[in-house]
mmCIF file of C-alpha atoms in Angstrom:
data_model
loop_
_atom_site.group_PDB
_atom_site.id
_atom_site.type_symbol
_atom_site.label_atom_id
_atom_site.label_comp_id
_atom_site.label_asym_id
_atom_site.label_seq_id
_atom_site.Cartn_x
_atom_site.Cartn_y
_atom_site.Cartn_z
ATOM 1 C CA MET A 1496 -40.579 48.801 3.660
ATOM 2 C CA GLN A 1497 -39.796 44.934 3.387
ATOM 3 C CA LYS A 1498 -38.484 43.471 6.468
ATOM 4 C CA LYS A 1499 -35.308 42.191 6.193
ATOM 5 C CA ASN A 1500 -34.127 38.555 7.340
ATOM 6 C CA MET A 1501 -31.696 39.234 10.424
ATOM 7 C CA THR A 1502 -30.184 35.615 10.789
ATOM 8 C CA LEU A 1503 -26.403 35.283 11.113
ATOM 9 C CA GLY A 1504 -24.388 34.221 7.968
ATOM 10 C CA LEU A 1505 -24.796 33.922 4.176
ATOM 11 C CA ASP A 1506 -25.924 30.276 4.410
ATOM 12 C CA GLU A 1507 -29.651 31.088 3.024
ATOM 13 C CA ALA A 1508 -28.019 33.594 0.277
ATOM 14 C CA VAL A 1509 -25.672 31.381 -1.189
ATOM 15 C CA GLU A 1510 -27.230 28.073 -0.613
ATOM 16 C CA THR A 1511 -26.953 25.795 -3.847
ATOM 17 C CA PRO A 1512 -29.247 22.566 -4.753
ATOM 18 C CA GLU A 1513 -27.105 19.307 -4.196
ATOM 19 C CA LYS A 1514 -26.761 17.471 -7.176
ATOM 20 C CA GLU A 1515 -27.356 13.841 -7.099
ATOM 21 C CA ASN A 1516 -24.184 11.502 -7.731
ATOM 22 C CA ASP A 1517 -22.002 14.405 -6.956
ATOM 23 C CA SER A 1518 -18.571 13.237 -6.790
ATOM 24 C CA LYS A 1519 -16.524 14.522 -3.699
ATOM 25 C CA VAL A 1520 -13.439 16.802 -4.771
ATOM 26 C CA THR A 1521 -10.591 16.313 -2.292
ATOM 27 C CA SER A 1522 -8.391 19.384 -1.979
ATOM 28 C CA LEU A 1523 -4.711 18.692 -1.959
ATOM 29 C CA GLU A 1524 -4.155 19.409 1.610
ATOM 30 C CA GLU A 1525 -6.912 16.840 2.410
ATOM 31 C CA ALA A 1526 -4.890 14.380 0.214
ATOM 32 C CA LYS A 1527 -1.877 15.007 2.296
ATOM 33 C CA LYS A 1528 -0.822 12.597 5.254
ATOM 34 C CA LYS A 1529 -1.383 14.544 8.209
ATOM 35 C CA ARG A 1530 1.089 14.361 10.956
ATOM 36 C CA LYS A 1531 -0.181 12.730 14.182
ATOM 37 C CA PRO A 1532 -0.753 15.603 16.803
ATOM 38 C CA PHE A 1533 0.994 14.168 19.490
ATOM 39 C CA HIS A 1534 3.339 11.102 21.024
ATOM 40 C CA ILE A 1535 1.708 9.570 23.723
ATOM 41 C CA TRP A 1536 3.772 8.038 26.751
ATOM 42 C CA GLU A 1537 1.774 6.251 28.887
ATOM 43 C CA VAL A 1538 3.057 5.634 32.312
ATOM 44 C CA ALA A 1539 0.852 3.861 35.136
ATOM 45 C CA GLY A 1540 -2.223 4.365 33.483
ATOM 46 C CA VAL A 1541 -1.758 8.099 32.708
ATOM 47 C CA GLU A 1542 -1.146 9.509 29.234
ATOM 48 C CA HIS A 1543 1.044 12.108 28.837
ATOM 49 C CA LYS A 1544 0.793 14.226 25.723
ATOM 50 C CA MET A 1545 4.374 15.216 24.200
ATOM 51 C CA LYS A 1546 5.250 17.395 21.476
ATOM 52 C CA LEU A 1547 7.950 19.845 21.112
ATOM 53 C CA ASN A 1548 6.572 23.376 20.066
ATOM 54 C CA THR A 1549 8.742 26.033 18.690
ATOM 55 C CA GLY A 1550 9.205 27.854 22.080
ATOM 56 C CA MET A 1551 10.574 24.746 23.827
ATOM 57 C CA ILE A 1552 12.791 23.859 20.697
ATOM 58 C CA ALA A 1553 14.489 27.194 21.177
ATOM 59 C CA LYS A 1554 14.743 26.799 24.998
ATOM 60 C CA LEU A 1555 16.515 23.338 24.411
ATOM 61 C CA GLU A 1556 18.931 24.720 22.054
ATOM 62 C CA SER A 1557 19.763 27.915 24.269
ATOM 63 C CA LYS A 1558 20.469 25.704 26.879
ATOM 64 C CA TYR A 1559 22.589 23.053 25.218
ATOM 65 C CA GLY A 1560 24.209 25.524 22.538
ATOM 66 C CA THR A 1561 23.269 23.083 19.606
ATOM 67 C CA ASN A 1562 20.359 21.552 17.730
ATOM 68 C CA VAL A 1563 17.691 18.950 19.295
ATOM 69 C CA MET A 1564 18.856 16.613 16.946
ATOM 70 C CA ASN A 1565 22.301 16.564 17.567
ATOM 71 C CA LEU A 1566 21.510 16.173 21.128
ATOM 72 C CA VAL A 1567 19.486 12.837 20.498
ATOM 73 C CA MET A 1568 20.679 11.621 17.131
ATOM 74 C CA THR A 1569 24.510 10.317 18.079
ATOM 75 C CA ASP A 1570 26.008 7.011 17.655
ATOM 76 C CA GLU A 1571 25.406 6.535 21.592
ATOM 77 C CA ILE A 1572 22.405 6.956 23.814
ATOM 78 C CA PRO A 1573 22.157 10.364 25.030
ATOM 79 C CA PRO A 1574 22.656 11.310 28.773
ATOM 80 C CA LEU A 1575 19.362 10.409 30.898
ATOM 81 C CA SER A 1576 19.699 14.148 31.976
ATOM 82 C CA VAL A 1577 19.454 15.098 28.357
ATOM 83 C CA MET A 1578 16.428 12.960 27.539
ATOM 84 C CA LEU A 1579 14.724 13.935 30.755
ATOM 85 C CA THR A 1580 14.930 17.525 29.825
ATOM 86 C CA VAL A 1581 13.538 16.870 26.011
ATOM 87 C CA ALA A 1582 10.810 15.157 27.966
ATOM 88 C CA GLN A 1583 10.053 17.806 30.274
ATOM 89 C CA ALA A 1584 10.123 20.163 27.186
ATOM 90 C CA ALA A 1585 7.722 18.215 25.319
ATOM 91 C CA ILE A 1586 5.117 17.590 28.061
ATOM 92 C CA ALA A 1587 5.224 20.971 29.771
ATOM 93 C CA PRO A 1588 2.943 22.994 27.123
ATOM 94 C CA TRP A 1589 0.359 20.155 27.622
ATOM 95 C CA GLU A 1590 0.674 19.720 31.504
ATOM 96 C CA HIS A 1591 0.726 22.309 34.163
ATOM 97 C CA GLY A 1592 3.152 22.408 36.376
ATOM 98 C CA CYS A 1593 5.388 19.932 34.367
ATOM 99 C CA ASN A 1594 8.930 20.254 36.334
ATOM 100 C CA THR A 1595 12.154 18.413 36.617
ATOM 101 C CA GLU A 1596 10.880 16.475 39.587
ATOM 102 C CA LYS A 1597 7.782 15.487 37.914
ATOM 103 C CA VAL A 1598 9.123 14.084 34.565
ATOM 104 C CA SER A 1599 11.805 12.231 37.118
ATOM 105 C CA GLN A 1600 8.804 10.778 38.749
ATOM 106 C CA ILE A 1601 7.176 9.713 35.626
ATOM 107 C CA TYR A 1602 10.284 7.923 34.506
ATOM 108 C CA GLU A 1603 10.914 6.136 37.714
ATOM 109 C CA THR A 1604 7.584 4.894 37.474
ATOM 110 C CA TRP A 1605 7.931 3.824 33.888
ATOM 111 C CA ILE A 1606 11.563 1.983 34.587
ATOM 112 C CA GLU A 1607 9.600 0.201 37.420
ATOM 113 C CA GLU A 1608 6.868 -0.931 34.877
ATOM 114 C CA GLY A 1609 9.865 -2.390 32.620
ATOM 115 C CA GLY A 1610 10.993 0.745 30.854
ATOM 116 C CA SER A 1611 15.088 1.218 30.306
ATOM 117 C CA GLN A 1612 17.251 4.251 29.006
ATOM 118 C CA SER A 1613 17.590 2.781 25.593
ATOM 119 C CA ARG A 1614 13.909 2.141 25.348
ATOM 120 C CA MET A 1615 13.563 5.795 26.554
ATOM 121 C CA LEU A 1616 15.282 7.230 23.111
ATOM 122 C CA GLN A 1617 13.301 4.537 21.079
ATOM 123 C CA ASP A 1618 10.097 4.429 22.580
ATOM 124 C CA VAL A 1619 9.387 8.373 23.906
ATOM 125 C CA ILE A 1620 12.175 10.623 22.514
ATOM 126 C CA LEU A 1621 12.379 9.693 18.750
ATOM 127 C CA PRO A 1622 8.448 9.559 18.465
ATOM 128 C CA THR A 1623 8.312 12.850 19.961
ATOM 129 C CA LEU A 1624 10.614 14.063 17.452
ATOM 130 C CA LEU A 1625 8.729 12.707 14.757
ATOM 131 C CA VAL A 1626 5.409 14.366 15.670
ATOM 132 C CA SER A 1627 7.139 17.713 16.274
ATOM 133 C CA GLY A 1628 8.423 18.024 13.025
ATOM 134 C CA PHE A 1629 12.180 17.154 12.868
ATOM 135 C CA PHE A 1630 11.702 14.816 9.870
ATOM 136 C CA THR A 1631 10.160 15.247 6.589
ATOM 137 C CA GLU A 1632 7.311 12.822 5.708
ATOM 138 C CA LYS A 1633 9.607 10.591 3.743
ATOM 139 C CA GLU A 1634 12.199 10.514 6.946
ATOM 140 C CA ALA A 1635 9.365 10.051 9.334
ATOM 141 C CA GLU A 1636 8.333 7.107 7.657
ATOM 142 C CA LYS A 1637 11.826 5.399 7.493
ATOM 143 C CA VAL A 1638 12.116 6.221 11.181
ATOM 144 C CA GLU A 1639 9.053 4.698 11.930
ATOM 145 C CA LYS A 1640 9.829 1.699 10.023
ATOM 146 C CA GLN A 1641 13.065 1.323 11.884
ATOM 147 C CA LEU A 1642 11.635 1.811 15.288
ATOM 148 C CA SER A 1643 8.712 -0.949 14.707
ATOM 149 C CA GLU A 1644 11.673 -3.369 13.300
ATOM 150 C CA SER A 1645 13.516 -2.862 16.328
ATOM 151 C CA ASP A 1646 10.564 -3.407 18.416
ATOM 152 C CA SER A 1647 10.168 -6.600 16.789
ATOM 153 C CA LEU A 1648 13.675 -7.608 17.819
ATOM 154 C CA SER A 1649 13.063 -6.893 21.530
#
């Protein structure tokens, strides 16, 4: 009886010789622009990853009785308590022990570094919504353009 090769996988069985000048085929998925995985809120040299996952979005909607977009996309700057709660929901899955007090401390430090409540919406909350899937690709490009234009005005 011939001894069989007991290596893991099928690589040897399906190996095909490489062709010279073989052009790379790009799949549709590779060709699509990928969303950034997180928004980073850097405060006092610490990078806080921010992204709202489905569970946190549902908790916010349950708490406030409305869609997250309705909370922050108004004609006025949303209340600080709402923005801090959204920030907590976006940070909590990625930082163990993130609670209201910790987010308030991060915000206080950020204010001391020159942040403001209006910049909180522009620099922290809206970019977090962008990476969290609240906008289509075209809408996200438009919002990013508006945010960068408003950055150049400040």
